[in-house]
Short mmCIF file of C-alpha atoms in Angstrom, two decimals:
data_model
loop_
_atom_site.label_atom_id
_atom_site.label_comp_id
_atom_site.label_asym_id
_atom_site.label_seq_id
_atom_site.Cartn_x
_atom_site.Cartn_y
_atom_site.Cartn_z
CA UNK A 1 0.00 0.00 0.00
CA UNK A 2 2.77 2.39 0.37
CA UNK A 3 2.58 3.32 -3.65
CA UNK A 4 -1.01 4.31 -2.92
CA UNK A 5 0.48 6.81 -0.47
CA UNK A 6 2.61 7.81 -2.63
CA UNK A 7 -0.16 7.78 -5.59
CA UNK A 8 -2.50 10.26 -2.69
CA UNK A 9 0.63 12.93 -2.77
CA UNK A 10 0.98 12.91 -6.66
CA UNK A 11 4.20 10.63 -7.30
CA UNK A 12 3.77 8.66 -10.58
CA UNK A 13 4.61 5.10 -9.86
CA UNK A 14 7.21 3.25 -11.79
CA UNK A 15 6.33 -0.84 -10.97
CA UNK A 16 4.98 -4.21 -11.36
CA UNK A 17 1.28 -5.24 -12.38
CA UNK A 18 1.62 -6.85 -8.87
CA UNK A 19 -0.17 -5.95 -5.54
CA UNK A 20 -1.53 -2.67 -5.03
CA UNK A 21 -0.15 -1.51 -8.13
CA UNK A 22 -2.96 -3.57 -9.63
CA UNK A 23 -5.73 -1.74 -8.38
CA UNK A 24 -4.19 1.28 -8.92
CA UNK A 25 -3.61 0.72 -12.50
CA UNK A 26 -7.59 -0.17 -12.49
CA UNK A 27 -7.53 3.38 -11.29
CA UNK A 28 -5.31 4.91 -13.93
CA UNK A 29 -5.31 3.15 -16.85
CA UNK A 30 -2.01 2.36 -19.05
CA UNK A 31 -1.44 6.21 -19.43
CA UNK A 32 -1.12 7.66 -15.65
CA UNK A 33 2.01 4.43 -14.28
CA UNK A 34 4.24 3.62 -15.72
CA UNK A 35 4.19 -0.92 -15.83
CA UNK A 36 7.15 -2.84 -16.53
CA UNK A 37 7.45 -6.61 -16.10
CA UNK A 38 6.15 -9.94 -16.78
CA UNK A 39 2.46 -10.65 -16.29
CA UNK A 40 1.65 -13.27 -13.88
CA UNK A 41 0.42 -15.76 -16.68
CA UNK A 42 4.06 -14.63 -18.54
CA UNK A 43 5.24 -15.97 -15.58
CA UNK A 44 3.37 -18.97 -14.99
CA UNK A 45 4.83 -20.34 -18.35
CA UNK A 46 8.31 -19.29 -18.12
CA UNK A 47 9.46 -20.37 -14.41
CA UNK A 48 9.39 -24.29 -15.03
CA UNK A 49 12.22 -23.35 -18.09
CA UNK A 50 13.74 -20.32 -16.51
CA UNK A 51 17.46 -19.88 -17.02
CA UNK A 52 18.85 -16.26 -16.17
CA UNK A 53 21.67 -17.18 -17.95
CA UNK A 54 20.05 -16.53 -22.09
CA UNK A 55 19.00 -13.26 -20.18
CA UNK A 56 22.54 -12.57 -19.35
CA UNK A 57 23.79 -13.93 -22.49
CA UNK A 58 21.76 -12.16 -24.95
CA UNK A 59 21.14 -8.78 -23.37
CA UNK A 60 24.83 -6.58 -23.66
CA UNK A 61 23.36 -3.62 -21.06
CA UNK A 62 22.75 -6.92 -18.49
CA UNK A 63 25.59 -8.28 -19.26
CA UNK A 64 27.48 -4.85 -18.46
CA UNK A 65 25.45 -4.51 -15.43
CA UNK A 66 25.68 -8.22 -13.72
CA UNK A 67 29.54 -7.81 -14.97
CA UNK A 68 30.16 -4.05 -13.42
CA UNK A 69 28.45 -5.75 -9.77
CA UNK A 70 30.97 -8.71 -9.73
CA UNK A 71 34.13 -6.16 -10.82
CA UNK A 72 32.70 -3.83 -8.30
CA UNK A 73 32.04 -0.25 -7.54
CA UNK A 74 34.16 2.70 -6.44
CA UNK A 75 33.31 2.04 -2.83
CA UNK A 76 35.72 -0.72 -2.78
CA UNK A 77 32.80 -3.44 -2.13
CA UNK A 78 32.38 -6.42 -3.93
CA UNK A 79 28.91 -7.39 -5.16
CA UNK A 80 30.03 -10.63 -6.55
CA UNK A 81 27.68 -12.83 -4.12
CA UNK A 82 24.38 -11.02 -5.79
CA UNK A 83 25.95 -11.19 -9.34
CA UNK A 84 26.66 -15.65 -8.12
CA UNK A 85 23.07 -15.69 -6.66
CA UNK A 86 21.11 -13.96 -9.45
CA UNK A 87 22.64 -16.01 -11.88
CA UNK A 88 23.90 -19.26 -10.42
CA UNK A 89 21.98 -19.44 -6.89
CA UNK A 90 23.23 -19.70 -4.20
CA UNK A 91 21.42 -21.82 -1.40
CA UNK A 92 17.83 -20.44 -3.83
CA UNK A 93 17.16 -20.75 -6.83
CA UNK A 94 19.42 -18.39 -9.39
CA UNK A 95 17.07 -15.51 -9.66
CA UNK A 96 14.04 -16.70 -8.30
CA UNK A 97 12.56 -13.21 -8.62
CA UNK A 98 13.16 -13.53 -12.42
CA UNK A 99 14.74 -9.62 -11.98
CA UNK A 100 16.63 -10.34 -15.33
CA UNK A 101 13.42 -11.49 -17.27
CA UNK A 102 12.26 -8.22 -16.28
CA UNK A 103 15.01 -6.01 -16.91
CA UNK A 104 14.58 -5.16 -20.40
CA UNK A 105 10.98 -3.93 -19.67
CA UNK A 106 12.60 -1.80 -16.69
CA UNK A 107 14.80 0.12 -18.72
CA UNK A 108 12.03 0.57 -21.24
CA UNK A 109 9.78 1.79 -18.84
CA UNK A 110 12.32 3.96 -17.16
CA UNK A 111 13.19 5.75 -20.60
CA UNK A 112 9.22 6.43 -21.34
CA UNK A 113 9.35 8.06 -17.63
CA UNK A 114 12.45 10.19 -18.49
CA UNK A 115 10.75 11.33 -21.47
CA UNK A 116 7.49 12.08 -19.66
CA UNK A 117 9.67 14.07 -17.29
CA UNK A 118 10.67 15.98 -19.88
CA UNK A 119 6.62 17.67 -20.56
CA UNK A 120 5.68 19.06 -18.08
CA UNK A 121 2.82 19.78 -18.62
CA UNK A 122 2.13 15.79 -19.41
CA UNK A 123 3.90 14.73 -16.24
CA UNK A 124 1.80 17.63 -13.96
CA UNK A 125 -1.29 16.59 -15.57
CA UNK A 126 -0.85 12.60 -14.90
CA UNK A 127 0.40 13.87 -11.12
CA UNK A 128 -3.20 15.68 -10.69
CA UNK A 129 -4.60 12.78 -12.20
CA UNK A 130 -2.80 10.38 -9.13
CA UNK A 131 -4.24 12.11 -6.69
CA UNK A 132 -7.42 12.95 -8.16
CA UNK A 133 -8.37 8.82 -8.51
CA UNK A 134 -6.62 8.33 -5.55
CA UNK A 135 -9.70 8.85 -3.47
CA UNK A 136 -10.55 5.00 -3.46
CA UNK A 137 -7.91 3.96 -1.48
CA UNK A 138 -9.04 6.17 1.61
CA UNK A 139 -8.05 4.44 4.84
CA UNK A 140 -12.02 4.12 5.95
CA UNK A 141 -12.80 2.59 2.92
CA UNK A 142 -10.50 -0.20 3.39
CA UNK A 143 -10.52 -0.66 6.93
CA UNK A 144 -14.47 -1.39 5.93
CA UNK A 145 -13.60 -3.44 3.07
CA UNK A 146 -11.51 -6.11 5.72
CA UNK A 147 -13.38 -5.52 8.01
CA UNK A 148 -16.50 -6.98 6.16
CA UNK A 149 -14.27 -9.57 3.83
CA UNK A 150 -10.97 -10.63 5.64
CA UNK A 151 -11.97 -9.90 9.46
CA UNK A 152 -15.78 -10.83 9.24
CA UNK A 153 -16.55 -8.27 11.83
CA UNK A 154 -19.29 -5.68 12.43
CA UNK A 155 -18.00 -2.31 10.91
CA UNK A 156 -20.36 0.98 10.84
CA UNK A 157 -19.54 2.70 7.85
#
């Protein structure tokens, strides 16, 4: 619920079609978030195959990426175990988040934000619009909601 707090102050949400971002794209529509990612049927079908390796292999900005957190940053840490884990495992299964599957929609979703940024007047007007449907996701209307569905206890609205 925290990106529908952010959603009731105006921020434009950059995410998953997962959790609340679900209802809140109900809320927006396609135009007002910005949705990156696999959808949970795309998902369904590609975790009994899943091997983060042909993402690694055939993606060159992954590649640089998982690479450049092995190698290292400036801050003289090494990354290496979340380069081994993501795409080897390490006591879990190698990227059982599928973050790589997902990566190339990121970065596609984080350019179409940039250039959103970039109009103002576009990225003001889908703000307004945020908090404007934003109204659903009122604290009394969900407290009601489990209350009446999850709890199963009297609630006066």
């Amino acid at each position: 619920t925290g990106n529908m707090k952010f959603m009731m102050n105006g921020a434009l949400t950059v995410g998953t079609l997962a959790g609340a971002n679900v209802e809140m794209h109900e809320m927006l529509g396609d135009e007002n978030i910005f949705l990156f990612g696999l959808t949970a049927d795309e998902v369904a079908r590609l975790v009994p195959t899943y091997d983060p390796m042909l993402f690694y292999n055939r993606d060159p900005m992954l590649h640089r990426v998982l690479d450049q957190l092995k190698k290292g940053f400036r801050d003289g840490k090494s990354y290496e175990d979340l380069y081994q884990r993501l795409l080897f495992g390490a006591g879990c299964p190698a990227d059982q988040y599928l973050l790589l599957a997902d990566f190339g929609s990121y970065c596609d979703a984080e350019r179409r934000m940039s250039t959103t940024y970039r109009d103002r007047t576009k990225w003001n007007r889908m703000s307004l619009i945020n908090v404007a449907r934003s109204g659903i996701f009122a604290a009394d209307r969900s407290i009601g909601e489990y209350a009446e569905n999850i709890w199963h206890v009297p609630y006066k609205k």
